[in-house]
Short mmCIF file of C-alpha atoms and ligand atoms in Angstrom, two decimals:
data_model
loop_
_atom_site.label_atom_id
_atom_site.label_comp_id
_atom_site.label_asym_id
_atom_site.label_seq_id
_atom_site.Cartn_x
_atom_site.Cartn_y
_atom_site.Cartn_z
CA UNK A 1381 32.78 19.86 -7.33
CA UNK A 1382 31.93 16.24 -8.23
CA UNK A 1383 28.38 15.78 -9.42
CA UNK A 1384 26.61 13.27 -7.19
CA UNK A 1385 24.84 10.69 -9.34
CA UNK A 1386 21.20 10.15 -8.52
CA UNK A 1387 20.65 6.82 -6.84
CA UNK A 1388 18.53 4.44 -8.91
CA UNK A 1389 15.70 2.71 -7.05
CA UNK A 1390 13.85 -0.14 -8.74
CA UNK A 1391 10.13 0.24 -7.98
CA UNK A 1392 8.41 -3.04 -8.71
CA UNK A 1393 4.71 -2.34 -9.20
CA UNK A 1394 5.44 1.34 -9.74
CA UNK A 1395 2.38 1.81 -11.95
CA UNK A 1396 -0.03 0.86 -9.16
CA UNK A 1397 -1.79 2.91 -6.50
CA UNK A 1398 0.96 3.16 -3.88
CA UNK A 1399 3.91 2.42 -6.18
CA UNK A 1400 3.09 5.35 -8.47
CA UNK A 1401 2.85 7.73 -5.51
CA UNK A 1402 6.25 6.43 -4.42
CA UNK A 1403 7.71 7.10 -7.86
CA UNK A 1404 6.57 10.74 -7.59
CA UNK A 1405 8.10 11.06 -4.14
CA UNK A 1406 11.41 9.48 -5.15
CA UNK A 1407 11.68 11.91 -8.06
CA UNK A 1408 10.91 14.87 -5.81
CA UNK A 1409 13.60 13.72 -3.41
CA UNK A 1410 16.30 13.47 -6.06
CA UNK A 1411 16.30 9.71 -6.64
CA UNK A 1412 15.96 8.07 -10.01
CA UNK A 1413 13.05 5.62 -9.95
CA UNK A 1414 13.04 2.79 -12.46
CA UNK A 1415 9.67 1.06 -12.74
CA UNK A 1416 9.05 -2.62 -13.43
CA UNK A 1417 5.35 -3.37 -13.85
CA UNK A 1418 3.28 -5.88 -15.82
CA UNK A 1419 0.34 -3.43 -16.08
CA UNK A 1420 -2.12 -6.08 -14.90
CA UNK A 1421 -3.71 -3.42 -12.71
CA UNK A 1422 -1.35 -0.45 -13.04
CA UNK A 1423 -1.74 2.65 -15.17
CA UNK A 1424 0.75 4.08 -17.59
CA UNK A 1425 -0.51 7.64 -17.61
CA UNK A 1426 0.87 8.45 -14.15
CA UNK A 1427 4.44 7.66 -15.17
CA UNK A 1428 5.57 10.69 -17.11
CA UNK A 1429 9.29 11.11 -17.56
CA UNK A 1430 10.12 7.91 -15.71
CA UNK A 1431 11.79 4.90 -17.23
CA UNK A 1432 9.33 2.02 -17.29
CA UNK A 1433 10.03 -1.61 -18.09
CA UNK A 1434 6.96 -3.67 -18.85
CA UNK A 1435 7.47 -7.23 -17.71
CA UNK A 1436 6.85 -9.98 -15.23
CA UNK A 1437 8.46 -10.41 -11.86
CA UNK A 1438 8.83 -14.11 -12.66
CA UNK A 1439 10.88 -13.34 -15.75
CA UNK A 1440 14.34 -14.12 -14.39
CA UNK A 1441 16.22 -13.24 -17.62
CA UNK A 1442 14.53 -9.83 -17.54
CA UNK A 1443 15.52 -9.33 -13.89
CA UNK A 1444 19.10 -10.36 -14.72
CA UNK A 1445 19.14 -7.86 -17.55
CA UNK A 1446 17.83 -5.06 -15.29
CA UNK A 1447 20.25 -5.76 -12.44
CA UNK A 1448 23.27 -6.29 -14.68
CA UNK A 1449 22.75 -3.15 -16.72
CA UNK A 1450 22.05 -0.52 -14.05
CA UNK A 1451 23.48 0.59 -10.72
CA UNK A 1452 20.44 -0.17 -8.56
CA UNK A 1453 20.82 0.93 -4.94
CA UNK A 1454 17.63 -0.63 -3.56
CA UNK A 1455 14.41 -2.35 -4.57
CA UNK A 1456 10.92 -1.40 -3.39
CA UNK A 1457 8.28 -4.06 -3.96
CA UNK A 1458 4.66 -2.96 -4.41
CA UNK A 1459 3.55 -5.59 -6.93
CA UNK A 1460 1.12 -7.71 -4.93
CA UNK A 1461 -2.39 -8.94 -5.47
CA UNK A 1462 -4.43 -7.30 -2.71
CA UNK A 1463 -8.01 -8.58 -2.68
CA UNK A 1464 -8.72 -10.65 0.39
CA UNK A 1465 -11.90 -12.29 -0.97
CA UNK A 1466 -10.18 -13.16 -4.25
CA UNK A 1467 -7.33 -14.75 -2.29
CA UNK A 1468 -9.84 -17.11 -0.63
CA UNK A 1469 -11.39 -18.04 -4.00
CA UNK A 1470 -8.09 -18.30 -5.87
CA UNK A 1471 -5.22 -18.95 -3.45
CA UNK A 1472 -2.91 -20.17 -6.24
CA UNK A 1473 -2.86 -16.68 -7.73
CA UNK A 1474 -1.74 -15.24 -4.39
CA UNK A 1475 0.91 -17.83 -3.65
CA UNK A 1476 2.21 -17.56 -7.21
CA UNK A 1477 2.29 -13.79 -7.50
CA UNK A 1478 2.88 -12.66 -3.95
CA UNK A 1479 5.18 -15.48 -2.79
CA UNK A 1480 6.78 -17.39 -5.69
CA UNK A 1481 7.37 -14.32 -7.83
CA UNK A 1482 8.84 -12.46 -4.85
CA UNK A 1483 11.19 -15.40 -4.30
CA UNK A 1484 12.32 -15.06 -7.92
CA UNK A 1485 12.99 -11.36 -7.29
CA UNK A 1486 14.93 -12.05 -4.08
CA UNK A 1487 17.11 -14.67 -5.74
CA UNK A 1488 18.00 -12.28 -8.55
CA UNK A 1489 18.63 -9.50 -6.06
CA UNK A 1490 21.10 -11.60 -4.12
CA UNK A 1491 22.87 -12.88 -7.20
CA UNK A 1492 23.43 -9.31 -8.40
CA UNK A 1493 24.41 -8.14 -4.92
CA UNK A 1494 21.63 -5.61 -4.51
CA UNK A 1495 21.77 -5.02 -0.79
CA UNK A 1496 18.53 -3.30 0.20
CA UNK A 1497 14.88 -4.27 -0.11
CA UNK A 1498 11.69 -2.59 1.08
CA UNK A 1499 8.57 -4.70 1.21
CA UNK A 1500 4.92 -3.67 1.30
CA UNK A 1501 3.44 -5.93 3.95
CA UNK A 1502 0.03 -5.67 5.57
CA UNK A 1503 -1.78 -5.65 8.89
CA UNK A 1504 -3.42 -8.78 7.45
CA UNK A 1505 -0.44 -10.73 8.88
CA UNK A 1506 -1.94 -10.30 12.38
CA UNK A 1507 -5.34 -11.88 11.63
CA UNK A 1508 -8.03 -11.29 14.25
CA UNK A 1509 -6.51 -8.88 16.78
CA UNK A 1510 -5.86 -10.31 20.24
CA UNK A 1511 -5.44 -6.79 21.59
CA UNK A 1512 -5.59 -3.28 20.25
CA UNK A 1513 -3.76 -1.14 19.23
CA UNK A 1514 -1.60 -3.74 17.51
CA UNK A 1515 2.16 -3.47 17.94
CA UNK A 1516 4.75 -5.40 15.93
CA UNK A 1517 5.08 -8.01 18.69
CA UNK A 1518 1.41 -9.02 18.32
CA UNK A 1519 1.14 -12.73 17.35
CA UNK A 1520 1.01 -13.40 13.63
CA UNK A 1521 -2.00 -15.48 12.66
CA UNK A 1522 -3.31 -14.45 9.24
CA UNK A 1523 -6.79 -15.72 8.43
CA UNK A 1524 -6.72 -15.70 4.63
CA UNK A 1525 -4.30 -16.56 1.80
CA UNK A 1526 -3.60 -12.86 1.19
CA UNK A 1527 -2.37 -12.36 4.74
CA UNK A 1528 -0.52 -15.68 4.70
CA UNK A 1529 1.24 -14.71 1.47
CA UNK A 1530 2.52 -11.51 3.11
CA UNK A 1531 3.69 -13.40 6.18
CA UNK A 1532 5.49 -15.98 4.02
CA UNK A 1533 7.44 -13.22 2.31
CA UNK A 1534 8.36 -11.75 5.70
CA UNK A 1535 9.66 -15.19 6.74
CA UNK A 1536 11.64 -15.50 3.52
CA UNK A 1537 13.11 -12.06 4.09
CA UNK A 1538 14.26 -12.97 7.56
CA UNK A 1539 16.01 -16.07 6.22
CA UNK A 1540 17.56 -14.27 3.26
CA UNK A 1541 18.87 -11.51 5.51
CA UNK A 1542 20.58 -14.19 7.65
CA UNK A 1543 22.13 -16.00 4.72
CA UNK A 1544 22.92 -13.15 2.35
CA UNK A 1545 24.31 -9.66 2.40
CA UNK A 1546 20.80 -8.18 2.36
CA UNK A 1547 19.00 -5.78 4.68
CA UNK A 1548 15.29 -5.15 4.41
CA UNK A 1549 12.43 -3.18 5.89
CA UNK A 1550 8.95 -4.69 5.88
CA UNK A 1551 6.18 -2.14 6.29
CA UNK A 1552 2.86 -3.43 7.55
CA UNK A 1553 0.22 -1.10 6.16
CA UNK A 1554 -3.08 -0.65 7.90
CA UNK A 1555 -5.80 0.92 5.70
CA UNK A 1556 -4.08 2.71 2.82
CA UNK A 1557 -6.28 5.55 1.59
CA UNK A 1558 -6.27 9.00 -0.03
CA UNK A 1559 -4.58 10.14 -3.23
CA UNK A 1560 -1.85 12.44 -4.43
CA UNK A 1561 -2.60 15.97 -3.16
CA UNK A 1562 -2.11 17.32 -6.70
CA UNK A 1563 -4.39 14.71 -8.23
CA UNK A 1564 -1.63 13.05 -10.25
CA UNK A 1565 -2.33 9.52 -9.04
CA UNK A 1566 -4.74 7.68 -6.77
CA UNK A 1567 -6.76 4.52 -6.28
CA UNK A 1568 -8.01 3.00 -9.55
CA UNK A 1569 -8.59 -0.66 -8.85
CA UNK A 1570 -10.53 -2.54 -11.52
CA UNK A 1571 -12.72 -4.38 -8.99
CA UNK A 1572 -12.96 -1.91 -6.16
CA UNK A 1573 -13.63 -3.40 -2.72
CA UNK A 1574 -12.27 -0.65 -0.45
CA UNK A 1575 -14.58 1.56 1.54
CA UNK A 1576 -13.45 5.09 0.64
CA UNK A 1577 -13.29 4.69 -3.16
CA UNK A 1578 -16.68 2.95 -3.07
CA UNK A 1579 -18.17 5.83 -1.08
CA UNK A 1580 -16.72 8.32 -3.57
CA UNK A 1581 -18.20 6.34 -6.46
CA UNK A 1582 -21.59 6.97 -4.84
CA UNK A 1583 -20.81 10.67 -4.29
CA UNK A 1584 -19.82 10.99 -7.95
CA UNK A 1585 -22.95 9.13 -9.16
CA UNK A 1586 -21.04 6.15 -10.53
CA UNK A 1587 -22.74 3.86 -8.04
CA UNK A 1588 -26.18 3.94 -6.42
CA UNK A 1589 -25.26 3.11 -2.83
CA UNK A 1590 -22.54 1.79 -0.57
CA UNK A 1591 -23.11 -1.30 1.57
CA UNK A 1592 -22.43 -1.07 5.29
CA UNK A 1593 -21.19 -4.51 6.26
CA UNK A 1594 -22.57 -5.08 9.73
CA UNK A 1595 -24.17 -2.79 12.31
CA UNK A 1596 -23.79 -5.07 15.28
CA UNK A 1597 -20.07 -4.87 16.03
CA UNK A 1598 -19.01 -4.02 19.60
CA UNK A 1599 -18.14 -0.42 18.69
CA UNK A 1600 -19.89 2.84 19.59
CA UNK A 1601 -22.06 2.95 16.48
CA UNK A 1602 -21.95 -0.77 15.70
CA UNK A 1603 -19.80 -0.43 12.54
CA UNK A 1604 -16.15 -1.53 12.11
CA UNK A 1605 -13.30 0.76 13.06
CA UNK A 1606 -10.19 1.06 10.87
CA UNK A 1607 -6.93 2.98 10.94
CA UNK A 1608 -6.80 4.94 7.66
CA UNK A 1609 -3.37 6.09 6.56
CA UNK A 1610 -2.77 8.51 3.70
CA UNK A 1611 -0.83 7.06 0.77
CA UNK A 1612 1.59 9.99 0.92
CA UNK A 1613 2.39 9.17 4.54
CA UNK A 1614 3.01 5.55 3.55
CA UNK A 1615 5.47 6.77 0.94
CA UNK A 1616 7.22 9.05 3.46
CA UNK A 1617 7.78 5.97 5.61
CA UNK A 1618 9.24 4.13 2.63
CA UNK A 1619 11.60 7.01 2.02
CA UNK A 1620 12.76 7.05 5.64
CA UNK A 1621 13.20 3.27 5.52
CA UNK A 1622 15.27 3.61 2.35
CA UNK A 1623 17.47 6.26 3.91
CA UNK A 1624 17.95 4.13 7.03
CA UNK A 1625 19.01 1.12 4.94
CA UNK A 1626 21.33 3.17 2.72
CA UNK A 1627 22.93 4.59 5.87
CA UNK A 1628 23.76 1.09 7.06
CA UNK A 1629 20.75 0.37 9.26
CA UNK A 1630 19.65 -3.20 9.95
CA UNK A 1631 16.57 -5.14 8.90
CA UNK A 1632 13.32 -4.01 10.53
CA UNK A 1633 9.57 -4.45 10.53
CA UNK A 1634 7.23 -1.53 11.20
CA UNK A 1635 3.49 -0.94 11.43
CA UNK A 1636 2.22 1.97 9.38
CA UNK A 1637 -0.97 3.47 10.73
CA UNK A 1638 -1.92 6.50 12.80
CA UNK A 1639 -3.15 4.77 15.94
CA UNK A 1640 -6.53 6.51 15.59
CA UNK A 1641 -9.57 4.90 14.07
CA UNK A 1642 -12.80 5.82 12.34
CA UNK A 1643 -15.94 3.74 12.04
CA UNK A 1644 -17.56 2.99 8.68
CA UNK A 1645 -20.40 5.34 9.67
CA UNK A 1646 -17.96 8.14 10.52
CA UNK A 1647 -16.16 7.73 7.20
CA UNK A 1648 -19.48 8.08 5.36
CA UNK A 1649 -20.37 11.18 7.40
CA UNK A 1650 -17.03 12.88 6.73
CA UNK A 1651 -17.32 11.98 3.03
CA UNK A 1652 -20.75 13.64 2.90
CA UNK A 1653 -19.27 16.81 4.43
CA UNK A 1654 -16.22 16.88 2.16
CA UNK A 1655 -18.07 16.14 -1.09
CA UNK A 1656 -21.31 17.96 -0.30
CA UNK A 1657 -23.12 14.92 -1.73
CA UNK A 1658 -25.67 12.63 -0.13
CA UNK A 1659 -24.24 9.10 0.18
CA UNK A 1660 -26.93 6.47 0.06
CA UNK A 1661 -26.20 3.42 2.20
CA UNK A 1662 -27.54 -0.12 2.16
CA UNK A 1663 -27.45 -2.25 5.26
CA UNK A 1664 -25.65 -5.53 4.60
CA UNK A 1665 -24.58 -8.50 6.72
CA UNK A 1666 -21.08 -8.68 8.17
CA UNK A 1667 -18.35 -9.45 5.65
CA UNK A 1668 -16.64 -12.70 6.68
CA UNK A 1669 -13.24 -12.18 8.31
CA UNK A 1670 -13.69 -8.49 9.17
CA UNK A 1671 -12.40 -7.74 12.69
CA UNK A 1672 -14.43 -5.16 14.64
CA UNK A 1673 -11.44 -2.92 15.30
CA UNK A 1674 -8.06 -2.70 13.57
CA UNK A 1675 -5.74 -0.07 15.00
CA UNK A 1676 -1.99 0.23 14.66
CA UNK A 1677 0.46 1.06 17.36
CA UNK A 1678 2.83 3.05 15.13
CA UNK A 1679 5.22 4.12 17.88
CA UNK A 1680 8.15 1.99 16.67
CA UNK A 1681 8.23 3.67 13.24
CA UNK A 1682 7.96 7.03 14.96
CA UNK A 1683 10.80 6.26 17.33
CA UNK A 1684 13.21 4.54 14.98
CA UNK A 1685 12.48 6.15 11.62
CA UNK A 1686 11.27 9.51 12.90
CA UNK A 1687 8.07 8.92 10.89
CA UNK A 1688 5.13 11.14 11.66
CA UNK A 1689 1.98 10.99 9.49
CA UNK A 1690 1.23 14.48 8.11
CA UNK A 1691 -1.77 13.93 5.85
CA UNK A 1692 -3.81 11.23 7.56
CA UNK A 1693 -6.56 13.35 9.04
CA UNK A 1694 -9.70 11.66 7.64
CA UNK A 1695 -11.06 14.84 6.02
CA UNK A 1696 -7.72 15.39 4.24
CA UNK A 1697 -7.63 11.75 3.08
CA UNK A 1698 -11.13 12.08 1.64
CA UNK A 1699 -10.49 15.54 0.13
CA UNK A 1700 -7.50 14.20 -1.78
CA UNK A 1701 -9.29 11.02 -2.86
CA UNK A 1702 -12.30 13.12 -3.95
CA UNK A 1703 -10.15 15.51 -5.99
CA UNK A 1704 -8.62 12.52 -7.74
CA UNK A 1705 -12.05 10.97 -8.39
CA UNK A 1706 -13.36 14.19 -9.92
CA UNK A 1707 -10.23 14.65 -11.94
CA UNK A 1708 -10.45 11.11 -13.28
CA UNK A 1709 -14.01 11.73 -14.38
CA UNK A 1710 -12.76 14.70 -16.38
CA UNK A 1711 -15.12 17.06 -14.59
CA UNK A 1712 -12.36 19.56 -13.97
CA UNK A 1713 -8.95 20.12 -15.49
CA UNK A 1714 -7.90 22.33 -12.61
CA UNK A 1715 -5.51 20.94 -10.04
CA UNK A 1716 -6.35 23.00 -6.98
CA UNK A 1717 -2.95 22.77 -5.30
N1 UFG B 1842 -16.77 -1.84 4.22
C1 UFG B 1842 -18.14 -1.63 4.10
N2 UFG B 1842 -18.65 -1.57 2.86
C2 UFG B 1842 -17.90 -1.73 1.73
C3 UFG B 1842 -16.52 -1.94 1.86
C4 UFG B 1842 -15.99 -1.98 3.15
O1 UFG B 1842 -18.84 -1.50 5.09
O2 UFG B 1842 -18.46 -1.69 0.61
C5 UFG B 1842 -16.18 -1.86 5.58
C6 UFG B 1842 -15.45 -3.16 5.88
O3 UFG B 1842 -16.36 -4.09 6.43
C7 UFG B 1842 -14.39 -2.67 6.86
C8 UFG B 1842 -14.11 -1.24 6.43
O4 UFG B 1842 -15.21 -0.85 5.63
O5 UFG B 1842 -14.91 -2.65 8.13
C9 UFG B 1842 -12.86 -1.12 5.61
O6 UFG B 1842 -12.91 -2.06 4.56
P1 UFG B 1842 -11.87 -2.07 3.36
O7 UFG B 1842 -12.30 -3.17 2.43
O8 UFG B 1842 -11.72 -0.70 2.81
O9 UFG B 1842 -10.49 -2.43 4.07
P2 UFG B 1842 -10.13 -3.69 5.02
O10 UFG B 1842 -10.05 -3.15 6.42
O11 UFG B 1842 -10.99 -4.85 4.79
O12 UFG B 1842 -8.74 -4.10 4.39
C10 UFG B 1842 -7.53 -3.52 4.76
C11 UFG B 1842 -6.56 -3.64 3.60
C12 UFG B 1842 -6.28 -5.09 3.31
C13 UFG B 1842 -5.83 -5.78 4.56
C14 UFG B 1842 -6.84 -5.57 5.67
C15 UFG B 1842 -6.41 -6.21 6.95
O13 UFG B 1842 -7.09 -3.02 2.45
O14 UFG B 1842 -5.27 -5.16 2.33
O15 UFG B 1842 -7.04 -4.18 5.88
O16 UFG B 1842 -5.28 -5.58 7.40
F1 UFG B 1842 -5.73 -7.11 4.34
#
């Protein structure tokens, strides 16, 4: 019987939070991930037994070398800058890294006739919601350079797919959260701004308190509601998108969220239950640009990809993130699963 060669998938940003989880999933599913990462924020220790190339996305000779020397079936792109506030302070960094460097990647991809591309987009492309839950037809009106950079790449993708032999899936993440269920990888951002890791820093005594940005939103308890989606569910969607493209499917855009939301106060309460630790809060003013409610309508991904989140119950998200936090602190060497 002929041995079927494992398909090679280039994972750009494969040392980061979501990219590294994707690398684990690709391996488990019999693909061969090849990582390209500049390690500006990524971590090497999660990438055991995976080929890793350290380098820049803007390094066209390096991209030519990668594409000319290996049989790459598809590219997944996770290598974005992701801090909204930083994007307002330093838009050049976002347009350079998220837009210009992605253009460099797309040009190389087309020259080397790589036919499939999966892009990590964001709910930030919608801006302030005009209705909720948000479906993919919701108007696009990003309110910061981060969101605009994601939208620009989506526009480029549409044009490239018209002009070239390229199909793509753009996945608009809502609030990515959680960690690998076996504690192998998770969220380790140098300047953490996201709610759940900040709460867990308080629970693990690395931080005194977590700020609650605004108590006067038009929600039941006055705090903002978000749609938290487990990183493993995000990766399952990527896998389904990959399989759809490899099977000849066309270019698509999908929301990735659960459709259910939790308020900041509810997240803190569930975190207290899961960790058994008191979480001290500090009241703070609203953070500029935060919509009161952000909820996905994920029905298109369910219908077309057959995607169904399995791990995005809030307690499960926090349990996995907490296990990873504890593991990182070296307080236990035991992986409970
Ligand atoms: N929050 C606090 N205190 C904190 C941090 C956050 O109260 O210390 C609140 C925020 O105000 C917000 C909620 O917790 O209401 C979630 O905030 P995050 O910073 O964790 O996430 P965002 O909803 O701001 O951001 C997410 C993605 C972004 C994306 C954005 C819009 O992480 O990449 O949704 O889609 F741009």
